[in-house]
mmCIF file of C-alpha atoms in Angstrom:
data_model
loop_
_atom_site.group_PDB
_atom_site.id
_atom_site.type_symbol
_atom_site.label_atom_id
_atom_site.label_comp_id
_atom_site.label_asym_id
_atom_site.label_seq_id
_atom_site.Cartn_x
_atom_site.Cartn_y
_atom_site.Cartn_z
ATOM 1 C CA UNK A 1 84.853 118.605 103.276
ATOM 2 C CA UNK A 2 88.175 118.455 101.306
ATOM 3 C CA UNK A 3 88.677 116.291 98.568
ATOM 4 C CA UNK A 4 91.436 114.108 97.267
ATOM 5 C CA UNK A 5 90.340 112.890 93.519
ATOM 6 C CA UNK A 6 92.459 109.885 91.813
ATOM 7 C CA UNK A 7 92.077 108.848 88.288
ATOM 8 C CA UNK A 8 91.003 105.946 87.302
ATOM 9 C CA UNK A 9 89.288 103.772 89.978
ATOM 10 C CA UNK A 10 90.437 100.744 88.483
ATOM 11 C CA UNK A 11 93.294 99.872 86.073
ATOM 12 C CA UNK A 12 93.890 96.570 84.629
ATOM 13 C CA UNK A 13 97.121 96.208 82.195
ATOM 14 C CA UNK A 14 99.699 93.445 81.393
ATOM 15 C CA UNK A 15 103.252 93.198 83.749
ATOM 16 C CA UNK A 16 105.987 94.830 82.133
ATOM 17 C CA UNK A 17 103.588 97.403 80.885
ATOM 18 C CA UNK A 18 104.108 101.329 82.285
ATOM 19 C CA UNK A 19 101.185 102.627 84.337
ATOM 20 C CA UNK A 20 100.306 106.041 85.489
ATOM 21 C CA UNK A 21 98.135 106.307 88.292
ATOM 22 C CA UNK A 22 96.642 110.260 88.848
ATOM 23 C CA UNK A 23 95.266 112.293 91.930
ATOM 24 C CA UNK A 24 94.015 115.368 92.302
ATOM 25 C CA UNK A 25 94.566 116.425 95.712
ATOM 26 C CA UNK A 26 93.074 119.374 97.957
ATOM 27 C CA UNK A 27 93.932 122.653 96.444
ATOM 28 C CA UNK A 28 95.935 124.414 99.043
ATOM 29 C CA UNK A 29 97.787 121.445 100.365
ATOM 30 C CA UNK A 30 101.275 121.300 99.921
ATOM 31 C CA UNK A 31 102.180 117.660 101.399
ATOM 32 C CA UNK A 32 101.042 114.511 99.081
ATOM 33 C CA UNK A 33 101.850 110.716 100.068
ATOM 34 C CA UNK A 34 100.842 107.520 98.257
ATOM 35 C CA UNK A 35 99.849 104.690 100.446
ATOM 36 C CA UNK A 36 99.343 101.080 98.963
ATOM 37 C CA UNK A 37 97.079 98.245 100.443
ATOM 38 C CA UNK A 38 97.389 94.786 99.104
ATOM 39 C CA UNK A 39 94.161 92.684 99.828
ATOM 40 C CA UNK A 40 93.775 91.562 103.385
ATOM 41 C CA UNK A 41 96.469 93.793 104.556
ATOM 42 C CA UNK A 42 96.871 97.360 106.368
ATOM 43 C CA UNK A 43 97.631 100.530 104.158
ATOM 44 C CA UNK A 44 101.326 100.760 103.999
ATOM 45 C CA UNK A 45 103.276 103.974 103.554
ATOM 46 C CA UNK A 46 105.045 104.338 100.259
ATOM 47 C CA UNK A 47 106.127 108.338 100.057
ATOM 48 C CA UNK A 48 105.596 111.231 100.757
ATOM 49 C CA UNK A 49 106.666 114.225 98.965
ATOM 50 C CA UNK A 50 106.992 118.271 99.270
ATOM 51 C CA UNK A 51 108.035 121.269 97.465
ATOM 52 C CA UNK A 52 108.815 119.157 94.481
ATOM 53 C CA UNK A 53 110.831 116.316 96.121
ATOM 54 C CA UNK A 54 110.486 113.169 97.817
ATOM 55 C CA UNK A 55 110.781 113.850 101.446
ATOM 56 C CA UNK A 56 110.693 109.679 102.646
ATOM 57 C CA UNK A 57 109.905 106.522 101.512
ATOM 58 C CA UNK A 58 109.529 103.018 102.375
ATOM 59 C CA UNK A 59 110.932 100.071 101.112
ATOM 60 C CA UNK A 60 107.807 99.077 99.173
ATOM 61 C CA UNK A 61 108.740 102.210 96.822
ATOM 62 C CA UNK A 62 110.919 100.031 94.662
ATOM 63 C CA UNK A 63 113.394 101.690 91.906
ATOM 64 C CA UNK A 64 110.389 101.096 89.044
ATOM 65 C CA UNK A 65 108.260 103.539 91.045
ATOM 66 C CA UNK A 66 108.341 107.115 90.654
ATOM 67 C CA UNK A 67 106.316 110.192 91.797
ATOM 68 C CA UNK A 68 106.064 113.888 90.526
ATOM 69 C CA UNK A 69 103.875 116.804 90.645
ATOM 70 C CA UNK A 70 104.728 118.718 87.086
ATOM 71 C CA UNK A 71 103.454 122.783 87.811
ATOM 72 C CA UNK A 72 100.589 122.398 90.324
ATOM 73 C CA UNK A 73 98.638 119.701 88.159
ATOM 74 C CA UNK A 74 97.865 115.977 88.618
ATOM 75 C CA UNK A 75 100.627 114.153 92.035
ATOM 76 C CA UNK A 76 101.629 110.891 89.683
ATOM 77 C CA UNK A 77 102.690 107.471 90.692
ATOM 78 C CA UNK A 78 104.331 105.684 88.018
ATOM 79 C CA UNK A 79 105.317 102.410 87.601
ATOM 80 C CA UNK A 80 107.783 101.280 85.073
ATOM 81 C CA UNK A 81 107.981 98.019 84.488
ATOM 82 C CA UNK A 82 104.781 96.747 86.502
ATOM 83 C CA UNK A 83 105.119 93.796 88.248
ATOM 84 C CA UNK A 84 102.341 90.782 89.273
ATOM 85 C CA UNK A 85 103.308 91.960 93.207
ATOM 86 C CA UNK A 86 102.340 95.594 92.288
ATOM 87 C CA UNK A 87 98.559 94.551 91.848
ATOM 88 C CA UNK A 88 97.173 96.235 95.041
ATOM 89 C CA UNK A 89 95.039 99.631 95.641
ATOM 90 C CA UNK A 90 97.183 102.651 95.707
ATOM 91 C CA UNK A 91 95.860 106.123 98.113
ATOM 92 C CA UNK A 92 96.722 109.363 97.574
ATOM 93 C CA UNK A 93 96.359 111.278 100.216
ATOM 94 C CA UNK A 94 97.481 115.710 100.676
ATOM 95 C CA UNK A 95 97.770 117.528 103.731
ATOM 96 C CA UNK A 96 98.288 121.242 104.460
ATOM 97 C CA UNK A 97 101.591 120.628 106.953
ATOM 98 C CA UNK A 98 103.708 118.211 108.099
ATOM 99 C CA UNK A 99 101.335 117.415 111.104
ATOM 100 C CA UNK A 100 98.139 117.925 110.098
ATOM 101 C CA UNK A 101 95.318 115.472 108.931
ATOM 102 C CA UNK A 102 95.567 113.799 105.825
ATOM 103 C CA UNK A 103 92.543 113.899 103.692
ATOM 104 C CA UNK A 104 92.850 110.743 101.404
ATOM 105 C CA UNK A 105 90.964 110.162 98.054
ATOM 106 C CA UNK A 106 89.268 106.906 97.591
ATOM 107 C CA UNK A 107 91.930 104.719 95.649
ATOM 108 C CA UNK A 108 92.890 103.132 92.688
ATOM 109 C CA UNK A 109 92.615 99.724 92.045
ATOM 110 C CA UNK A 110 95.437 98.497 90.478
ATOM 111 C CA UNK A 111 95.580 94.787 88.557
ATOM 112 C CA UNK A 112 98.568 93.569 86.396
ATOM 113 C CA UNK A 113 97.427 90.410 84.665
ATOM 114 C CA UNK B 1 105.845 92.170 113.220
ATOM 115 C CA UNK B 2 102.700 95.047 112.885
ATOM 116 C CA UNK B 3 103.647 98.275 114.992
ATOM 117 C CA UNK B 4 99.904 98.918 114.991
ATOM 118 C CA UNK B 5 97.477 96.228 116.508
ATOM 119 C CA UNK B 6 93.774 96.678 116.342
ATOM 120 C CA UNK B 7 91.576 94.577 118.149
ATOM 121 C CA UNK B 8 88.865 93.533 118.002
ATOM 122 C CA UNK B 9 89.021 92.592 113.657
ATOM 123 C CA UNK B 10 85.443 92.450 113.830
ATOM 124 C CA UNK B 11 82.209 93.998 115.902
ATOM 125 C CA UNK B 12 78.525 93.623 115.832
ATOM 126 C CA UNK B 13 76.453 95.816 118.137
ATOM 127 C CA UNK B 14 73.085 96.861 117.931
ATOM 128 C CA UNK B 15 71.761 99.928 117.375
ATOM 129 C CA UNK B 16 71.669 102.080 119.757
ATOM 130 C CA UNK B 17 74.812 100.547 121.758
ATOM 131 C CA UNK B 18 78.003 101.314 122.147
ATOM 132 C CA UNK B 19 80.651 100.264 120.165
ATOM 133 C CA UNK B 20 84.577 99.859 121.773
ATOM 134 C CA UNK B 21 87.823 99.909 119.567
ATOM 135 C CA UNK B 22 91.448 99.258 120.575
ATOM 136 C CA UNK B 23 94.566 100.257 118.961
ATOM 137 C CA UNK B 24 98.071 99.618 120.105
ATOM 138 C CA UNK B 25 101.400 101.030 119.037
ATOM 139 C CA UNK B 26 104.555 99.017 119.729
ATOM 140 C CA UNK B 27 106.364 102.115 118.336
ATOM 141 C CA UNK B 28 107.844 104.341 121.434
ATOM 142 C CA UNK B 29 108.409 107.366 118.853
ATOM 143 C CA UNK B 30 105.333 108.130 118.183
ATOM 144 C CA UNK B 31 103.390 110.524 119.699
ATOM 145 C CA UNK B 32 99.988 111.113 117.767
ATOM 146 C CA UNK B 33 96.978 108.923 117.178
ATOM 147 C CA UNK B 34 94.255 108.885 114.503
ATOM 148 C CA UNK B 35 91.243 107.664 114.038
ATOM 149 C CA UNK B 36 89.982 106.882 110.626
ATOM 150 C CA UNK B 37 86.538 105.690 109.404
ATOM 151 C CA UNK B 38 86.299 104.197 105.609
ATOM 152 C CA UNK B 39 82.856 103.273 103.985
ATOM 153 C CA UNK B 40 83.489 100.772 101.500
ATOM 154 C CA UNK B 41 84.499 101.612 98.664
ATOM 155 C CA UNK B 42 84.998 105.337 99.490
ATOM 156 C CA UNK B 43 87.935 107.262 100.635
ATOM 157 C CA UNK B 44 89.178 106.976 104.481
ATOM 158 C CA UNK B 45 87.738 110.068 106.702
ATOM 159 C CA UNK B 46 89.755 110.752 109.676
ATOM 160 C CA UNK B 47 87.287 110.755 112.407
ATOM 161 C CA UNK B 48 89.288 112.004 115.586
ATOM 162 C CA UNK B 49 92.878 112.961 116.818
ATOM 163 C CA UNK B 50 94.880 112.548 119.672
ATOM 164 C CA UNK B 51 97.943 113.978 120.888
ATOM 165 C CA UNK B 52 97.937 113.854 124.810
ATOM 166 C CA UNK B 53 96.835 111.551 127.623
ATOM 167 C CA UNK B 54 93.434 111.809 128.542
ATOM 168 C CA UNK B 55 90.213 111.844 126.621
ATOM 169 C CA UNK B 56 88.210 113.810 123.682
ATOM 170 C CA UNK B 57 84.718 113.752 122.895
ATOM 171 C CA UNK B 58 83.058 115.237 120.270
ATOM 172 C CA UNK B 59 79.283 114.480 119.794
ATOM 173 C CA UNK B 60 78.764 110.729 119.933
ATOM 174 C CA UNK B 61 82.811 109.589 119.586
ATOM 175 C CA UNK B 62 85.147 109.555 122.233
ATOM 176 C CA UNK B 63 88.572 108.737 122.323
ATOM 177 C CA UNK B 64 90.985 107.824 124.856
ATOM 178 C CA UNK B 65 94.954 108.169 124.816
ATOM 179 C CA UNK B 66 97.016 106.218 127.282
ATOM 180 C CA UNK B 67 100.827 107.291 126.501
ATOM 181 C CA UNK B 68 102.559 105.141 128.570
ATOM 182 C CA UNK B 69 101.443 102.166 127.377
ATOM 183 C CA UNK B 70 100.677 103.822 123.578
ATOM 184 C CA UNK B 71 96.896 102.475 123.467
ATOM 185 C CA UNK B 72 94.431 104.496 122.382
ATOM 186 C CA UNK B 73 90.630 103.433 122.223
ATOM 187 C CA UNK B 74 87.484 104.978 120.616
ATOM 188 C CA UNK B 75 84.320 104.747 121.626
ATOM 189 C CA UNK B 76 80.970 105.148 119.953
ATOM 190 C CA UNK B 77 77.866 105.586 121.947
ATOM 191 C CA UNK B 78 73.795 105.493 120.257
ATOM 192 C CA UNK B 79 75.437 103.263 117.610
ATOM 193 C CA UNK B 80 73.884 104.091 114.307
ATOM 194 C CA UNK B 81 73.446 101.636 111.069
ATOM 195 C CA UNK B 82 75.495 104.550 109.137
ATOM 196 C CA UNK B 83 78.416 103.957 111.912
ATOM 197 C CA UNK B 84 78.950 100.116 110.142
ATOM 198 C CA UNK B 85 82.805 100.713 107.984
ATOM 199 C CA UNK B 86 86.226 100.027 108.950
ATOM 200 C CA UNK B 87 87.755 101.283 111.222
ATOM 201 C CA UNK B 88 91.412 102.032 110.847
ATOM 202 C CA UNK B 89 93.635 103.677 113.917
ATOM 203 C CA UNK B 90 96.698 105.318 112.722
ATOM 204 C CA UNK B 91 99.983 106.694 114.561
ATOM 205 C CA UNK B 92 102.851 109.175 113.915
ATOM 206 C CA UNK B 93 105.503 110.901 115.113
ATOM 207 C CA UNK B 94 105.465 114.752 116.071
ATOM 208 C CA UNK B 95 108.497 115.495 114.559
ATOM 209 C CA UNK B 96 111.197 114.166 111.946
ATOM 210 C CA UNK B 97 108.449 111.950 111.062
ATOM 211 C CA UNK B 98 107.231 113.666 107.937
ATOM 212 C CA UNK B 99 103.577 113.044 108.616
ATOM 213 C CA UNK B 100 104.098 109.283 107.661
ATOM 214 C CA UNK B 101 100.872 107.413 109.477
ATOM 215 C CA UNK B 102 101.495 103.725 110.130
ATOM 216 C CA UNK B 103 98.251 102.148 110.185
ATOM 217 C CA UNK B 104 96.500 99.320 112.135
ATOM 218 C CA UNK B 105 94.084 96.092 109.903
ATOM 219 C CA UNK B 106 91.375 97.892 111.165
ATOM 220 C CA UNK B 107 88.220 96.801 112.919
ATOM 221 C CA UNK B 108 85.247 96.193 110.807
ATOM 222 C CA UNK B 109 82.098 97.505 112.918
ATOM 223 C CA UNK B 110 78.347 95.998 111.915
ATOM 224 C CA UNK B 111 75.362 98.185 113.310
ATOM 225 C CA UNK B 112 72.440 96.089 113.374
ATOM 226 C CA UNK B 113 69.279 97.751 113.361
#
């Protein structure tokens, strides 16, 4: 079936440090939303974004977060300054519509030491 | 307070048996319900959808959709060792909702040959 790739599994850097976290998602989708799950807990909802702009997000998707999609490549997550509370595994996920499935990749584990 | 309760966290059944999960929304808006099945450490699979009262099957799943009281269940009969993951039921709104799924803890399910 479809397939959402992110890039790296696992990321370990120091807080206050920038990190970048990657995904690849299904070619023909045109909806992408990053999801974060801190250990023990449910996936949250973070954002969601569309034709080059952020259509919603949550209050986890604090000011040091950003997301962009620069000319059809990698859907980015960055975080500038990280923080200890950011450590957590981070889904992308794409989906063809606004109601359709989303096909989700298989995280990134994020730890900031 | 979690708008999505799963119950139960945790299931053993043999193989061969069948296997009953609950999800609850306390979230009148929404209006969709999905099913998703992780493996660990691979990407969530979305495993059936529901939109209307009533009941789909497809192959060994069924799923149920109560909309009055916003609990859907799913229900896996001939239980296979490959069925043991998590679990996760998800929920969303039809419209103005911008595809945003608020998910449940999930119920991790143990086949036991």
């Amino acid at each position: 079936g479809p397939k959402v790739l992110q890039i790296p599994s696992h990321q370990i850097i120091d807080m206050g440090q920038m990190v970048t976290l990657n995904c690849d998602p299904v070619s023909n989708h045109l909806y992408f939303y990053w999801y974060k799950q801190i250990l023990g807990q449910q996936m949250e909802f973070l954002v969601n974004f569309y034709n080059g702009k952020v259509m919603e997000k949550s209050k986890l998707f604090k000011d040091q977060f950003s997301v962009e999609r620069p000319d059809g490549s990698y859907f980015t997550l960055k975080i500038q300054p990280t923080a200890l509370e950011d450590s957590a595994v981070y889904f992308c996920a794409s989906s063809d519509n606004s109601q359709n499935t989303l096909y989700f990749g298989a995280g990134t584990r994020l730890s900031v030491l | 307070q979690q708008k999505v309760q799963q119950s139960p966290e945790s299931l053993i059944v043999p193989e061969g048996g069948m296997a009953s999960l609950n999800c609850t929304s306390s979230d009148r808006n929404v209006d969709y319900f999905w099913w998703y099945r992780q493996h660990s450490g691979k990407s969530p699979k979305m495993l059936m959808s529901i939109f209307s009262n009533g009941e789909k099957e497809e192959g060994r799943f069924t799923v149920h959709l109560n909309k009055a009281s916003l609990h859907t269940s799913l229900h896996i009969r001939d239980s296979q060792p490959s069925d043991s993951a998590l679990y996760l039921c998800a929920a969303s709104m039809a419209t103005g909702g911008n595809n945003k799924l608020t998910f449940g803890q999930g119920t991790v399910l143990s086949v036991i040959p």
